[in-house]
Short mmCIF file of C-alpha atoms and ligand atoms in Angstrom, two decimals:
data_model
loop_
_atom_site.label_atom_id
_atom_site.label_comp_id
_atom_site.label_asym_id
_atom_site.label_seq_id
_atom_site.Cartn_x
_atom_site.Cartn_y
_atom_site.Cartn_z
CA MET A 1 1.71 6.02 -6.05
CA ASP A 2 -0.30 8.60 -7.96
CA GLY A 3 0.73 10.60 -11.01
CA ASN A 4 2.17 8.03 -13.41
CA GLY A 5 -0.30 8.87 -16.17
CA ARG A 6 0.22 12.64 -15.95
CA TRP A 7 3.99 12.19 -15.79
CA ALA A 8 3.91 10.20 -19.03
CA LYS A 9 1.58 12.72 -20.68
CA GLN A 10 4.01 15.54 -19.87
CA LYS A 11 6.61 13.55 -21.76
CA LYS A 12 4.21 12.86 -24.65
CA LYS A 13 4.39 9.13 -23.92
CA PRO A 14 1.62 6.58 -23.30
CA ARG A 15 0.34 6.20 -19.72
CA THR A 16 1.93 2.74 -19.59
CA PHE A 17 5.36 4.40 -19.87
CA GLY A 18 4.54 6.22 -16.61
CA HIS A 19 3.61 2.97 -14.87
CA GLN A 20 6.91 1.41 -15.94
CA ALA A 21 8.83 4.40 -14.57
CA GLY A 22 6.73 4.17 -11.39
CA SER A 23 7.69 0.55 -10.86
CA ARG A 24 11.40 1.46 -11.10
CA LEU A 25 10.97 4.12 -8.46
CA LEU A 26 9.19 1.65 -6.22
CA HIS A 27 12.39 -0.46 -6.22
CA ALA A 28 14.39 2.52 -4.89
CA ILE A 29 11.79 3.38 -2.24
CA VAL A 30 11.62 -0.21 -0.97
CA GLU A 31 15.42 -0.35 -0.79
CA GLU A 32 15.56 2.95 1.11
CA SER A 33 12.79 1.86 3.50
CA ASN A 34 14.68 -1.32 4.26
CA ASN A 35 17.90 0.62 4.86
CA LEU A 36 16.15 3.11 7.13
CA GLY A 37 14.52 0.40 9.24
CA VAL A 38 10.91 0.98 8.17
CA ARG A 39 9.09 -2.12 9.44
CA VAL A 40 6.03 -2.08 7.16
CA LEU A 41 5.64 -0.35 3.81
CA THR A 42 2.25 -0.59 2.13
CA VAL A 43 1.86 0.61 -1.45
CA PHE A 44 -1.39 1.22 -3.31
CA ALA A 45 -0.80 -0.46 -6.66
CA PHE A 46 -4.37 -0.90 -7.94
CA SER A 47 -7.64 0.03 -6.28
CA SER A 48 -11.00 -1.72 -6.56
CA GLU A 49 -12.10 1.34 -8.54
CA ASN A 50 -9.12 1.14 -10.93
CA TRP A 51 -10.98 -1.69 -12.69
CA LYS A 52 -13.04 1.09 -14.28
CA ARG A 53 -9.98 2.11 -16.35
CA PRO A 54 -9.77 1.17 -20.04
CA GLU A 55 -9.27 -2.59 -20.32
CA GLN A 56 -5.98 -2.09 -22.13
CA GLU A 57 -4.50 -0.12 -19.20
CA SER A 58 -5.77 -2.56 -16.53
CA SER A 59 -4.37 -5.54 -18.38
CA PHE A 60 -1.06 -3.75 -18.94
CA LEU A 61 -0.86 -3.12 -15.20
CA MET A 62 -1.67 -6.75 -14.34
CA GLY A 63 1.10 -7.86 -16.71
CA LEU A 64 3.46 -5.33 -15.14
CA PHE A 65 2.72 -6.65 -11.62
CA ILE A 66 3.61 -10.16 -12.80
CA LYS A 67 6.81 -8.99 -14.50
CA VAL A 68 7.93 -6.80 -11.61
CA MET A 69 7.31 -9.53 -9.02
CA GLN A 70 9.17 -12.12 -11.11
CA ARG A 71 12.06 -9.70 -11.59
CA GLU A 72 12.28 -8.51 -7.96
CA ILE A 73 11.27 -11.43 -5.78
CA ASN A 74 14.71 -12.98 -5.30
CA GLU A 75 16.28 -9.67 -4.36
CA LEU A 76 13.42 -8.91 -1.95
CA HIS A 77 13.90 -12.34 -0.39
CA SER A 78 17.65 -11.97 -0.06
CA ASN A 79 17.06 -8.64 1.72
CA HIS A 80 14.82 -10.45 4.25
CA ILE A 81 11.69 -8.66 3.09
CA GLN A 82 8.36 -10.37 3.57
CA VAL A 83 6.00 -9.73 0.65
CA ARG A 84 2.26 -9.72 1.19
CA PHE A 85 -0.72 -8.73 -0.89
CA ILE A 86 -4.04 -7.30 0.32
CA GLY A 87 -7.19 -7.02 -1.75
CA ASP A 88 -9.69 -9.14 -3.64
CA ARG A 89 -7.57 -11.82 -5.31
CA SER A 90 -10.56 -13.72 -6.67
CA VAL A 91 -10.82 -11.27 -9.59
CA LEU A 92 -7.14 -11.58 -10.57
CA SER A 93 -5.91 -13.89 -13.30
CA GLU A 94 -4.79 -17.38 -12.29
CA THR A 95 -1.21 -16.49 -13.33
CA LEU A 96 -1.14 -13.40 -11.12
CA GLN A 97 -2.67 -15.31 -8.21
CA GLN A 98 0.07 -17.92 -8.62
CA VAL A 99 2.80 -15.25 -8.69
CA ILE A 100 1.32 -13.77 -5.49
CA ARG A 101 1.19 -17.16 -3.75
CA ASN A 102 4.80 -17.92 -4.76
CA ALA A 103 6.04 -14.52 -3.51
CA GLU A 104 4.19 -14.87 -0.22
CA ASP A 105 5.29 -18.47 0.34
CA LEU A 106 8.93 -17.78 -0.48
CA THR A 107 9.20 -14.78 1.85
CA SER A 108 6.78 -15.73 4.64
CA GLU A 109 9.52 -16.26 7.25
CA ASN A 110 11.36 -13.00 6.53
CA GLN A 111 11.48 -10.63 9.48
CA LYS A 112 13.32 -7.45 8.46
CA MET A 113 10.52 -5.58 6.73
CA VAL A 114 7.05 -6.25 5.35
CA LEU A 115 6.28 -4.96 1.86
CA GLN A 116 2.54 -5.02 1.53
CA ILE A 117 1.06 -4.49 -1.91
CA ALA A 118 -2.56 -3.39 -2.12
CA LEU A 119 -3.96 -4.79 -5.34
CA SER A 120 -7.65 -4.75 -6.21
CA TYR A 121 -7.98 -3.28 -2.73
CA SER A 122 -10.11 -0.60 -1.16
CA GLY A 123 -10.69 0.36 2.44
CA GLN A 124 -14.44 -0.03 2.04
CA TRP A 125 -13.97 -3.51 0.53
CA ASP A 126 -11.80 -4.42 3.52
CA ILE A 127 -14.41 -3.20 6.02
CA ALA A 128 -17.30 -4.93 4.18
CA THR A 129 -15.30 -8.19 4.03
CA ALA A 130 -14.62 -7.97 7.77
CA ALA A 131 -18.31 -7.23 8.44
CA ARG A 132 -19.29 -10.38 6.51
CA SER A 133 -16.87 -12.43 8.54
CA VAL A 134 -18.11 -11.02 11.86
CA ALA A 135 -21.73 -11.59 10.79
CA ALA A 136 -20.93 -15.23 9.92
CA LYS A 137 -19.44 -15.72 13.40
CA VAL A 138 -22.54 -14.24 15.01
CA ALA A 139 -24.81 -16.41 12.84
CA GLY A 140 -22.75 -19.49 13.75
CA GLY A 141 -23.05 -18.75 17.46
CA GLU A 142 -19.29 -18.22 17.79
CA LEU A 143 -19.67 -14.56 18.75
CA ALA A 144 -22.38 -12.53 20.48
CA ALA A 145 -23.41 -9.32 18.71
CA ALA A 146 -23.07 -7.48 22.01
CA ASP A 147 -19.38 -8.43 22.16
CA ILE A 148 -18.46 -6.69 18.89
CA ASP A 149 -16.22 -3.73 19.64
CA GLU A 150 -13.41 -1.95 17.79
CA GLN A 151 -10.79 -4.57 18.70
CA GLN A 152 -13.02 -7.51 17.83
CA PHE A 153 -13.91 -5.96 14.48
CA ALA A 154 -10.36 -4.88 13.62
CA ALA A 155 -9.18 -8.45 14.08
CA GLU A 156 -11.14 -9.40 10.94
CA LEU A 157 -9.54 -6.77 8.70
CA SER A 158 -6.60 -7.26 6.34
CA PHE A 159 -3.21 -7.20 8.10
CA ALA A 160 -4.77 -7.43 11.56
CA ASP A 161 -1.43 -8.80 12.77
CA LEU A 162 0.46 -5.64 11.70
CA PRO A 163 0.38 -2.22 13.33
CA ASP A 164 -2.04 0.45 12.17
CA VAL A 165 -0.79 2.94 9.60
CA ASP A 166 1.51 5.61 11.10
CA PHE A 167 2.28 7.67 8.03
CA PHE A 168 0.39 8.04 4.78
CA ILE A 169 2.03 9.63 1.73
CA ARG A 170 0.08 10.55 -1.39
CA THR A 171 1.98 11.81 -4.40
CA GLY A 172 0.49 13.49 -7.46
CA GLY A 173 -1.23 16.53 -5.93
CA GLU A 174 -4.69 15.16 -5.06
CA LEU A 175 -5.86 15.93 -1.54
CA ARG A 176 -7.89 12.81 -0.84
CA ILE A 177 -7.55 9.26 0.48
CA SER A 178 -9.42 7.65 -2.45
CA ASN A 179 -10.63 4.59 -0.56
CA PHE A 180 -7.14 3.42 0.44
CA ILE A 181 -6.67 2.05 3.94
CA LEU A 182 -9.45 3.62 6.00
CA TRP A 183 -10.04 1.91 9.34
CA GLN A 184 -6.37 1.16 10.02
CA ALA A 185 -5.35 4.69 9.02
CA ALA A 186 -7.70 6.36 11.50
CA TYR A 187 -4.73 8.04 13.22
CA ALA A 188 -2.27 8.10 10.35
CA GLU A 189 -0.34 11.28 9.78
CA LEU A 190 -1.16 12.47 6.26
CA TYR A 191 1.37 13.88 3.81
CA PHE A 192 0.44 15.21 0.39
CA THR A 193 2.90 16.30 -2.26
CA ASP A 194 2.41 17.65 -5.78
CA VAL A 195 5.37 15.60 -7.01
CA LEU A 196 4.19 12.95 -9.48
CA TRP A 197 5.08 9.40 -8.40
CA PRO A 198 7.82 8.73 -11.02
CA ASP A 199 9.51 12.00 -9.93
CA PHE A 200 9.18 11.18 -6.24
CA SER A 201 12.69 10.22 -5.23
CA VAL A 202 14.64 8.88 -2.30
CA ALA A 203 15.37 12.54 -1.41
CA GLU A 204 11.65 13.39 -1.47
CA TYR A 205 10.92 10.31 0.63
CA ARG A 206 13.49 11.35 3.22
CA LYS A 207 11.99 14.85 3.27
CA ALA A 208 8.55 13.35 3.99
CA LEU A 209 9.92 11.13 6.76
CA GLN A 210 11.70 14.09 8.30
CA GLU A 211 8.40 15.93 8.42
CA TYR A 212 6.75 12.90 10.01
CA ALA A 213 9.43 12.88 12.70
CA LEU A 214 8.40 16.43 13.68
CA ARG A 215 4.70 15.63 14.06
CA GLN A 216 3.29 15.23 17.54
CA ARG A 217 1.01 12.21 17.64
CA ARG A 218 -1.57 12.74 20.34
CA PHE A 219 -4.13 9.97 19.73
CA GLY A 220 -6.81 12.10 21.39
CA ARG A 221 -4.67 13.21 24.32
CA THR A 222 -3.52 16.77 24.96
CA GLY A 223 -0.12 18.01 23.87
CA GLU A 224 0.83 18.42 27.54
CA GLN A 225 -0.05 14.81 28.32
CA VAL A 226 2.06 13.61 25.40
CA SER A 227 5.03 15.78 26.39
CA ALA A 228 4.78 14.54 29.99
CA SER A 229 4.84 10.91 28.90
C1 FPP B 301 -1.65 5.68 -10.22
O1 FPP B 301 -1.25 6.69 -11.15
C2 FPP B 301 -0.81 4.48 -10.37
C3 FPP B 301 -1.29 3.23 -10.63
C4 FPP B 301 -2.75 2.94 -10.80
C5 FPP B 301 -0.37 2.08 -10.81
C6 FPP B 301 0.82 2.05 -9.88
C7 FPP B 301 1.67 0.87 -10.18
C8 FPP B 301 3.02 0.85 -10.16
C9 FPP B 301 3.82 2.06 -9.78
C10 FPP B 301 3.74 -0.42 -10.45
C11 FPP B 301 4.12 -1.07 -9.15
C12 FPP B 301 4.46 -2.50 -9.27
C13 FPP B 301 4.18 -3.44 -8.29
C14 FPP B 301 4.59 -4.85 -8.47
C15 FPP B 301 3.47 -3.11 -7.03
P1 FPP B 301 -2.31 7.18 -12.23
O2 FPP B 301 -2.30 6.23 -13.38
O3 FPP B 301 -3.64 7.34 -11.57
O4 FPP B 301 -1.72 8.56 -12.64
P2 FPP B 301 -2.56 9.86 -13.06
O5 FPP B 301 -3.32 10.30 -11.84
O6 FPP B 301 -1.47 10.84 -13.42
O7 FPP B 301 -3.43 9.50 -14.21
#
């Protein structure tokens, strides 16, 4: 959800104004995803590296996450959306951790769609955390090093019970992944747009999904093999 800061700057407003606008757009995108039958929507709300931002901006964002979750959770629940968070919670405030636990507990049985919020998350953090867990199993004699393969390893990552990423949208004009989901996005279709996140709209989202629908996903096979199947 990149571009909030620049959007606000264009309007001669503080960066925090952009984050507020961004959170309103997120509401519309979640609603549209649910209506369209998207099964899992993961949003990058705050990366491990975002902690390097000025303290005032990081703490504003943490407060915003609390406010937005408190404001939205009942509507998310009544729309049968399961809310989950991925990332290093140990560094979050006790209040935010509590808000996360409440949201996850309340919505854990919901089946229509999963809204996954990456907060204090990075793909490299995820892989390193999984590696620690695999190493502990090997050290404990639960797993032989020779038995570690892609499936075994992937089972230790965040959201191992959900499908890998199919489609990856980055707003705001940068052409990079910036340590977002890495392993599970190995075969994701990438979509980059110059539109800044607060200006990204339901119409822009539909345009992106239409482009996704035209992509041929080969997963290493030839185009002919895919067409034949
Ligand atoms: C990146 O834009 C955006 C963020 C670091 C924050 C995104 C958060 C929201 C949209 C609020 C969502 C709320 C919940 C509960 C998930 P940037 O600040 O890097 O923009 P810039 O590149 O223009 O500076």
